[in-house]
Coordinates of C-alpha atoms in Angstrom, one line a residue:
M1 CA -21.4 -8.0 -3.0
R2 CA -23.5 -11.1 -3.5
L3 CA -25.9 -11.5 -6.4
S4 CA -28.6 -14.1 -6.7
C5 CA -29.8 -15.7 -9.8
A6 CA -32.0 -13.3 -11.7
I7 CA -34.9 -15.1 -13.4
K8 CA -36.8 -13.1 -15.9
R9 CA -40.1 -14.1 -17.4
L10 CA -40.6 -12.0 -20.5
G11 CA -44.0 -12.1 -22.1
Y12 CA -46.7 -9.9 -23.5
P13 CA -48.3 -7.1 -21.4
S14 CA -51.1 -9.3 -20.4
C15 CA -48.7 -11.7 -18.6
S16 CA -47.6 -11.5 -15.0
P17 CA -43.8 -11.4 -15.3
V18 CA -41.6 -12.1 -12.3
A19 CA -38.1 -11.0 -11.6
W20 CA -35.7 -11.9 -8.8
H21 CA -32.5 -10.1 -8.2
H22 CA -31.1 -9.8 -4.7
C23 CA -28.0 -8.0 -3.3
R24 CA -27.2 -5.8 -0.4
A25 CA -27.7 -2.4 -2.1
S26 CA -30.8 -1.0 -3.6
Q27 CA -31.8 -2.6 -6.9
L28 CA -33.9 -1.7 -9.9
V29 CA -35.1 -4.7 -11.9
G30 CA -37.0 -3.8 -15.1
C31 CA -38.1 -5.2 -18.4
T32 CA -39.5 -3.4 -21.4
R33 CA -40.7 -4.4 -24.8
T34 CA -40.9 -1.9 -27.7
G35 CA -40.6 1.0 -25.2
K36 CA -43.5 -0.1 -22.9
P37 CA -42.6 -1.2 -19.3
L38 CA -43.5 -4.7 -18.4
L39 CA -42.0 -4.8 -14.9
T40 CA -40.6 -2.5 -12.4
S41 CA -39.7 -3.7 -8.9
T42 CA -37.4 -2.6 -6.2
T43 CA -35.9 -4.5 -3.3
R44 CA -35.5 -3.3 0.3
R45 CA -33.4 -0.2 0.6
S46 CA -31.8 0.9 3.9
R47 CA -30.2 4.2 4.7
S48 CA -26.8 2.6 5.0
D49 CA -26.8 1.2 1.5
S50 CA -28.7 4.0 -0.3
R51 CA -25.3 5.5 -1.3
Q52 CA -24.8 2.6 -3.7
C53 CA -27.1 2.6 -6.7
K54 CA -26.9 -0.6 -8.6
G55 CA -29.4 -2.6 -10.6
T56 CA -30.4 -4.6 -13.7
A57 CA -33.0 -4.0 -16.3
A58 CA -34.0 -5.9 -19.4
S59 CA -35.7 -4.9 -22.5
A60 CA -37.0 -7.0 -25.4
K61 CA -37.4 -5.5 -28.8
T62 CA -38.6 -7.0 -32.1
P63 CA -35.9 -7.1 -34.8
L64 CA -38.6 -6.2 -37.4
D65 CA -41.9 -4.5 -37.3
D66 CA -43.5 -7.4 -39.1
P67 CA -45.0 -9.8 -36.5
A68 CA -44.4 -12.7 -38.8
A69 CA -40.7 -12.0 -38.8
V70 CA -40.7 -12.2 -34.9
S71 CA -42.1 -15.7 -35.0
V72 CA -39.3 -16.8 -37.3
Q73 CA -36.3 -14.8 -36.2
G74 CA -37.0 -14.1 -32.5
R75 CA -36.6 -11.0 -30.4
I76 CA -33.5 -9.2 -29.1
L77 CA -33.3 -8.9 -25.3
T78 CA -31.1 -6.1 -24.0
V79 CA -30.1 -6.5 -20.3
H80 CA -28.9 -3.3 -18.6
Y81 CA -26.7 -3.7 -15.5
L82 CA -26.4 -0.4 -13.6
R83 CA -23.9 0.2 -10.7
R84 CA -21.4 2.7 -9.4
G85 CA -18.0 1.6 -10.2
D86 CA -16.3 -0.5 -12.9
V87 CA -18.7 -2.7 -14.8
K88 CA -16.6 -4.0 -17.7
D89 CA -15.4 -7.1 -15.8
W90 CA -18.9 -8.4 -15.1
R91 CA -20.2 -11.4 -17.1
L92 CA -23.7 -12.6 -17.8
R93 CA -24.6 -16.3 -17.8
T94 CA -27.7 -17.2 -19.7
W95 CA -30.0 -20.2 -20.1
G96 CA -33.5 -21.0 -21.1
E97 CA -35.2 -19.8 -24.2
V98 CA -32.2 -18.0 -25.7
Q99 CA -30.5 -18.9 -29.0
S100 CA -27.0 -19.4 -27.5
P101 CA -27.1 -20.3 -23.8
T102 CA -23.7 -20.0 -22.1
K103 CA -22.0 -22.9 -20.4
E104 CA -22.2 -23.2 -16.6
F105 CA -19.0 -21.5 -15.7
E106 CA -18.8 -19.1 -18.6
G107 CA -20.5 -15.7 -19.3
L108 CA -21.0 -13.2 -22.0
Q109 CA -19.0 -10.0 -22.1
P110 CA -20.9 -6.7 -22.3
D111 CA -21.8 -5.5 -25.8
R112 CA -21.5 -2.0 -24.6
C113 CA -20.1 -0.3 -21.4
T114 CA -20.2 3.1 -19.9
D115 CA -18.9 4.3 -16.5
T116 CA -22.1 3.1 -14.8
E117 CA -23.8 0.6 -17.1
A118 CA -23.1 -2.7 -18.9
Q119 CA -25.4 -3.8 -21.7
F120 CA -25.8 -7.4 -22.9
R121 CA -27.8 -8.2 -26.1
L122 CA -29.4 -11.7 -26.2
K123 CA -31.1 -13.3 -29.2
L124 CA -34.3 -15.1 -28.0
I125 CA -35.6 -18.2 -29.7
P126 CA -38.4 -17.6 -32.3
D127 CA -41.9 -17.4 -31.0
H128 CA -42.9 -20.7 -32.6
Q129 CA -40.2 -22.6 -30.7
K130 CA -40.8 -21.2 -27.2
N131 CA -42.5 -23.2 -24.5
G132 CA -45.8 -21.5 -23.9
Y133 CA -47.0 -17.9 -24.2
S134 CA -44.0 -16.3 -22.6
H135 CA -40.2 -16.5 -23.0
W136 CA -38.5 -18.2 -20.0
I137 CA -35.0 -17.0 -19.6
G138 CA -32.4 -17.5 -16.8
L139 CA -29.9 -14.7 -16.2
Q140 CA -27.0 -14.7 -13.8
L141 CA -24.6 -11.9 -13.2
R142 CA -21.2 -12.5 -11.7
K143 CA -17.7 -11.0 -11.5
G144 CA -14.7 -13.3 -11.2
N145 CA -15.2 -16.0 -8.6
K146 CA -17.8 -14.0 -6.6
E147 CA -20.3 -16.2 -4.9
V148 CA -23.6 -16.5 -6.7
F149 CA -26.9 -17.7 -5.0
M150 CA -29.3 -19.8 -7.0
E151 CA -32.4 -19.2 -5.0
K152 CA -34.3 -16.3 -3.5
L153 CA -32.5 -15.1 -0.4
D154 CA -33.5 -13.7 3.0
I155 CA -31.2 -10.7 2.9
N156 CA -31.5 -10.2 6.7
S157 CA -30.0 -13.7 7.2
M158 CA -27.0 -13.2 5.0
L159 CA -23.5 -13.1 6.5
T160 CA -22.3 -9.6 7.0
G161 CA -18.7 -8.6 7.3
D162 CA -15.4 -7.7 5.5
L163 CA -12.0 -9.1 6.5
T164 CA -10.3 -6.0 5.0
K165 CA -12.1 -3.9 7.7
S166 CA -11.0 -4.5 11.3
Y167 CA -13.8 -3.7 13.7
A168 CA -12.6 -6.1 16.4
H169 CA -10.0 -4.8 18.8
W170 CA -7.7 -7.2 20.7
T171 CA -7.0 -4.9 23.5
D172 CA -5.0 -7.2 25.9
Q173 CA -4.2 -10.9 26.1
H174 CA -7.6 -11.6 27.8
T175 CA -10.0 -9.4 25.8
V176 CA -11.4 -8.8 22.4
L177 CA -13.8 -5.9 21.9
W178 CA -16.2 -5.8 19.0
R179 CA -19.0 -3.3 18.2
I180 CA -21.6 -5.6 16.7
D181 CA -24.7 -4.6 14.8
E182 CA -27.6 -4.5 17.2
A183 CA -29.7 -6.5 14.8
L184 CA -27.4 -9.5 15.4
L185 CA -27.4 -9.3 19.1
G186 CA -30.8 -10.9 19.5
Q187 CA -29.4 -14.4 18.6
D188 CA -29.7 -17.1 21.2
E189 CA -26.3 -18.1 22.6
P190 CA -24.1 -16.8 19.7
V191 CA -20.7 -18.4 19.3
F192 CA -17.6 -16.3 18.7
K193 CA -14.4 -17.5 17.2
L194 CA -10.9 -16.2 16.5
H195 CA -9.5 -17.6 13.3
Y196 CA -5.8 -17.3 12.1
S197 CA -3.8 -18.1 9.0
R198 CA 0.0 -17.8 8.8
Q199 CA -0.1 -17.6 5.0
G200 CA -2.8 -14.9 4.9
N201 CA -5.3 -17.3 3.3
L202 CA -8.5 -16.4 5.2
K203 CA -11.5 -16.0 2.9
L204 CA -15.0 -14.9 3.7
T205 CA -17.7 -17.0 2.1
G206 CA -21.4 -17.6 2.5
E207 CA -20.4 -20.4 4.9
G208 CA -18.2 -18.3 7.0
V209 CA -14.4 -17.9 7.2
K210 CA -12.5 -20.5 5.2
H211 CA -8.9 -21.7 4.9
A212 CA -7.9 -20.9 8.5
D213 CA -5.0 -22.8 10.0
G214 CA -7.1 -23.1 13.2
S215 CA -9.4 -21.2 15.5
Y216 CA -10.1 -20.6 19.1
Q217 CA -13.5 -20.0 20.6
L218 CA -14.0 -16.7 22.5
K219 CA -16.3 -16.6 25.5
D220 CA -19.2 -14.2 25.4
T221 CA -18.9 -12.3 28.7
A222 CA -22.4 -10.8 28.2
Q223 CA -20.8 -7.4 29.1
L224 CA -20.2 -4.2 27.2
Y225 CA -17.0 -2.2 27.6
K226 CA -17.6 0.7 29.9
P227 CA -16.7 4.4 29.3
G228 CA -13.6 5.6 31.2
G229 CA -11.4 2.6 30.4
Q230 CA -8.1 2.6 28.6
F231 CA -9.9 2.7 25.2
P232 CA -12.7 5.2 25.6
Q233 CA -13.5 5.2 21.9
L234 CA -14.5 1.5 22.3
A235 CA -17.1 2.1 25.0
G236 CA -20.2 0.0 24.3
C237 CA -18.3 -2.7 22.5
K238 CA -19.1 -6.3 23.3
M239 CA -16.4 -7.9 25.5
L240 CA -15.2 -11.4 24.5
A241 CA -12.8 -13.4 26.6
V242 CA -9.7 -14.8 25.0
P243 CA -8.4 -18.2 26.2
A244 CA -4.7 -19.0 26.8
L245 CA -3.0 -19.5 23.4
P246 CA 0.4 -19.2 21.8
Y247 CA 0.4 -15.4 21.5
D248 CA 3.8 -15.1 19.7
E249 CA 2.7 -17.3 16.9
I250 CA -1.0 -16.2 16.6
L251 CA -0.1 -12.5 16.4
Q252 CA 2.1 -13.1 13.4
C253 CA -0.9 -14.4 11.4
Q254 CA -3.9 -12.9 9.5
L255 CA -6.7 -12.8 12.1
A256 CA -10.5 -12.7 11.9
V257 CA -13.3 -12.9 14.5
T258 CA -16.6 -14.4 13.6
M259 CA -20.1 -14.7 15.1
E260 CA -22.2 -17.7 14.5
T261 CA -25.5 -19.1 15.8
S262 CA -25.4 -22.0 18.2
G263 CA -26.2 -24.2 15.2
G264 CA -23.2 -23.0 13.3
R265 CA -24.8 -20.6 10.8
P266 CA -22.4 -17.6 10.2
L267 CA -23.7 -14.2 11.0
A268 CA -20.8 -11.7 11.0
A269 CA -17.1 -11.5 10.5
T270 CA -14.4 -8.9 10.7
G271 CA -10.6 -8.4 10.8
V272 CA -8.8 -7.7 14.1
Q273 CA -6.7 -4.7 15.3
T274 CA -3.9 -5.7 17.6
P275 CA -2.1 -2.6 19.0
G276 CA -3.5 -3.1 22.5
V277 CA -2.5 -6.7 22.9
L278 CA 0.9 -6.0 21.4
D279 CA 1.6 -3.3 24.0
D280 CA 0.2 -5.6 26.7
L281 CA 2.4 -8.6 25.8
F282 CA 5.5 -7.1 24.2
F283 CA 6.2 -3.8 26.0
Y284 CA 10.0 -3.3 25.8
E285 CA 12.3 -0.8 27.5
G286 CA 15.7 -2.1 26.3
L287 CA 18.0 -0.8 23.6
L288 CA 16.9 -1.0 19.9
G289 CA 18.9 -0.4 16.7
A290 CA 22.6 -1.0 16.3
H291 CA 24.9 -0.5 19.3
V292 CA 28.7 -0.8 19.1
G293 CA 30.4 -2.4 22.1
P294 CA 33.8 -3.9 23.0
E295 CA 32.6 -7.4 21.9
G296 CA 31.0 -6.3 18.6
V297 CA 27.7 -4.9 17.3
A298 CA 24.3 -5.7 18.9
I299 CA 21.4 -5.1 16.6
S300 CA 17.8 -5.3 17.8
L301 CA 14.4 -4.7 16.2
W302 CA 11.0 -4.6 17.9
A303 CA 8.7 -6.4 15.5
P304 CA 6.4 -8.9 17.2
T305 CA 4.1 -9.4 14.2
A306 CA 7.0 -10.3 11.8
Q307 CA 7.2 -13.9 10.8
Q308 CA 10.9 -13.7 9.9
V309 CA 13.6 -11.0 9.9
D310 CA 16.9 -11.3 8.1
L311 CA 19.8 -8.9 8.6
V312 CA 21.6 -8.0 5.3
V313 CA 25.0 -6.2 5.8
F314 CA 26.9 -4.3 3.1
D315 CA 30.4 -2.7 3.0
G316 CA 29.0 0.4 1.4
P317 CA 25.5 1.9 0.6
N318 CA 26.0 1.4 -3.2
D319 CA 27.1 -2.2 -3.0
K320 CA 24.9 -4.9 -4.6
Q321 CA 26.6 -7.8 -3.0
A322 CA 26.0 -8.3 0.8
V323 CA 28.9 -9.3 3.0
S324 CA 26.5 -11.1 5.4
K325 CA 23.0 -12.4 5.5
D326 CA 21.8 -13.7 8.8
H327 CA 18.5 -14.8 10.3
M328 CA 17.7 -12.8 13.5
T329 CA 16.4 -14.5 16.6
L330 CA 13.0 -13.6 18.2
H331 CA 12.6 -13.1 21.9
K332 CA 9.5 -11.6 23.4
G333 CA 8.7 -9.5 20.4
V334 CA 12.3 -8.3 19.7
W335 CA 14.5 -9.7 16.9
N336 CA 18.2 -9.8 17.9
H337 CA 21.6 -10.5 16.2
Q338 CA 25.2 -10.1 17.4
G339 CA 27.8 -9.0 14.8
P340 CA 31.6 -8.8 14.9
P341 CA 33.5 -5.6 15.7
R342 CA 34.5 -5.3 12.0
W343 CA 30.9 -4.3 11.2
R344 CA 31.6 -0.8 12.7
G345 CA 31.0 1.7 9.8
K346 CA 29.2 -0.8 7.6
Y347 CA 25.6 -0.6 6.3
Y348 CA 22.6 -2.8 6.7
Q349 CA 19.0 -3.4 5.8
Y350 CA 16.3 -5.6 7.3
R351 CA 14.4 -8.1 5.1
I352 CA 11.1 -8.6 6.9
T353 CA 8.4 -11.2 6.2
V354 CA 5.1 -10.1 7.6
F355 CA 1.4 -10.2 7.0
C356 CA 0.2 -6.8 5.8
P357 CA -3.4 -5.9 6.5
D358 CA -3.4 -3.3 3.7
S359 CA -2.7 -5.9 1.0
Q360 CA -4.2 -8.8 2.8
Q361 CA -1.2 -11.0 2.1
V362 CA 2.1 -12.1 3.5
E363 CA 4.9 -9.8 2.0
T364 CA 8.7 -9.6 2.2
L365 CA 9.8 -6.0 2.6
I366 CA 13.2 -4.4 2.5
T367 CA 13.7 -1.5 5.0
T368 CA 16.1 0.4 7.1
D369 CA 16.2 0.4 10.9
P370 CA 13.6 2.8 12.5
Y371 CA 16.2 3.4 15.3
S372 CA 19.0 4.4 12.9
L373 CA 21.6 6.8 14.2
C374 CA 23.0 7.4 10.7
L375 CA 21.5 6.8 7.2
A376 CA 23.0 6.6 3.7
A377 CA 21.9 9.2 1.2
D378 CA 18.1 9.0 0.4
G379 CA 17.7 6.7 3.4
T380 CA 18.5 3.5 1.5
H381 CA 20.7 1.9 4.2
T382 CA 21.4 2.2 7.9
Q383 CA 25.0 2.8 8.9
I384 CA 26.5 1.2 12.0
V385 CA 28.0 4.0 14.0
S386 CA 28.8 4.9 17.6
M387 CA 28.2 8.4 18.8
D388 CA 31.4 8.1 20.7
D389 CA 33.5 7.5 17.6
D390 CA 35.7 10.3 16.2
M391 CA 34.0 9.9 12.8
T392 CA 30.7 11.2 14.3
M393 CA 32.2 14.2 16.1
P394 CA 33.4 17.3 14.3
E395 CA 36.6 18.9 15.5
G396 CA 36.1 20.6 18.9
W397 CA 32.8 18.8 19.5
A398 CA 34.0 17.1 22.8
S399 CA 35.4 20.3 24.2
H400 CA 32.5 22.6 23.1
T401 CA 30.4 24.1 25.9
P402 CA 26.9 25.0 24.7
L403 CA 25.4 28.3 25.8
P404 CA 23.0 28.2 28.7
A405 CA 19.3 28.3 27.8
A406 CA 17.8 31.7 27.8
P407 CA 14.3 32.5 29.2
W408 CA 11.6 32.1 26.6
T409 CA 10.6 35.8 27.0
D410 CA 14.0 36.9 26.0
I411 CA 14.3 34.8 22.8
S412 CA 13.9 36.2 19.3
I413 CA 13.8 33.3 16.7
Y414 CA 14.6 33.4 13.0
E415 CA 13.4 30.4 11.0
L416 CA 16.0 29.5 8.4
H417 CA 16.0 26.9 5.6
I418 CA 19.4 25.1 5.4
R419 CA 19.4 24.9 1.6
D420 CA 17.9 28.3 0.9
F421 CA 20.5 30.0 3.1
S422 CA 23.3 29.6 0.6
I423 CA 22.0 27.9 -2.6
N424 CA 22.1 31.2 -4.6
D425 CA 24.9 32.8 -2.6
K426 CA 27.8 33.5 -5.1
T427 CA 30.1 34.2 -2.2
V428 CA 29.9 30.5 -1.2
P429 CA 31.9 28.0 -3.2
E430 CA 29.6 26.1 -5.5
E431 CA 30.2 22.7 -3.9
L432 CA 29.1 24.1 -0.5
R433 CA 26.0 25.9 -1.6
G434 CA 22.8 24.5 0.1
K435 CA 24.9 22.5 2.5
Y436 CA 25.5 22.7 6.3
Q437 CA 29.2 23.7 5.8
A438 CA 28.1 27.0 4.3
F439 CA 27.3 28.2 7.8
S440 CA 31.0 27.8 8.7
L441 CA 32.2 30.5 6.2
H442 CA 32.8 33.7 8.1
D443 CA 33.1 35.9 5.1
S444 CA 30.0 34.9 3.0
A445 CA 27.1 37.2 2.4
G446 CA 24.7 35.0 4.3
V447 CA 26.8 34.9 7.4
A448 CA 27.3 38.6 7.2
H449 CA 23.5 39.1 7.1
L450 CA 23.1 36.9 10.2
R451 CA 25.6 39.0 12.1
A452 CA 23.6 42.1 11.1
L453 CA 20.4 40.4 12.4
R454 CA 22.1 39.6 15.6
S455 CA 23.0 43.2 16.1
A456 CA 19.4 44.0 15.5
G457 CA 18.3 41.8 18.4
L458 CA 18.0 38.3 16.9
T459 CA 19.1 35.7 19.5
H460 CA 18.3 32.2 18.0
I461 CA 18.1 30.5 14.6
H462 CA 15.7 27.6 13.9
L463 CA 17.2 25.4 11.2
L464 CA 15.0 23.3 9.0
P465 CA 14.5 20.7 7.6
S466 CA 17.3 19.0 9.5
Y467 CA 16.0 15.4 9.3
D468 CA 16.1 12.7 6.7
Y469 CA 13.0 12.8 4.5
G470 CA 11.9 11.1 1.3
S471 CA 10.4 13.8 -0.9
V472 CA 13.6 15.4 -2.0
P473 CA 16.6 13.4 -3.5
E474 CA 19.8 13.9 -1.5
H475 CA 22.2 13.2 -4.4
R476 CA 22.8 16.6 -6.1
Q477 CA 22.7 15.0 -9.6
D478 CA 19.1 13.8 -8.8
Q479 CA 17.8 17.1 -7.6
A480 CA 15.7 19.5 -9.7
T481 CA 17.4 22.8 -10.0
I482 CA 16.4 26.3 -11.1
K483 CA 18.8 28.4 -13.2
V484 CA 18.9 31.9 -11.8
I485 CA 19.4 34.6 -14.6

């Protein structure tokens, strides 16, 4: 939100006070003295911003009922700043006919805060010292390094946009689609640009997008995306043509699209969604994950937006010291590395450096392989295995012949939770309760009950949950248990 300088002229009821306070939401600017309103003014309020109720008000009160005391001691001006959301971090800069003006880049902390209001109490100079009949006071509200305007603004001409919201869609290597506010489309020969920053430094200011590593001009095709295309939800969006550029590098960066007037005045800006162009440029049908072969272990990860991927290999899932750390090589959106045969059975993680739209910064993340064939407990590491290894096949697996599929109309299914099947079954050894191996016990109460269900017509069992998931610890010592009495 942008706030302009708020200039208050505080005088007696016979004066004509003026107050300016401009921002994008509805505002209430008021000033009272001894309970009587001197000024009430509202700025333009649109339907889109009526959900946010923000504002400032000021009241001047005499410290004593004695008018002579006012002339000597001065009045107390109370400034009320109202908004939805946290107000405690806002500061008030003051100048003019106040007893203690603040310095240029400093501000007063609120004297009182509620959930929706910050109050600032200012001592005005005594009446006999003021310049003229009224008090002239400058007020400026700001939060952190938010931009402050020092003159009355034309709100309609202010730059609109938010780089944390991505309303532009890069759908293929040639096209960006953007649903632009109709109020902006009347500009003569608007200029569109694609900006990028590898370090995620793009900032939106009143002068447009700053701190970009570079930018490319997008051509306005003067066409709208038609219904019935690959992206029907984007019908009606403005079509912008993308020039040839180094796609591999640009798509690893923070991106923004801007609209300017032909004279360079910024009008709008937004972030960019890239799933469409990623599919267009980096569609891949090869093997991914870890694959064991006669010459070693090939590991591949599809991550075209990553700036760097390191492969970290461990002997075991609990080891702190890695046995290998290697930079992977990028080729057409896929990161690859070839490891030796001795890596079979070892564990690994990826260390990925990537720009994250959620945090709006470049982060380094530790993760397992999304194409894992085997995971350590709690999914902390990926294990390098081959489905042809003996270690992955129980006894009799290779010679087992599965039953033929039955017609759906002849199936009776019983949904069974793997843990619940045996966790409280005292006929199962304690170390096997809640585990897969409990199903292999022919003389347990649970298996006897399944045989009875089969005699009653049950044909199939649906086991669940049979996948790795994060909400329940897999180490027994970390699990919450209930003691059955």
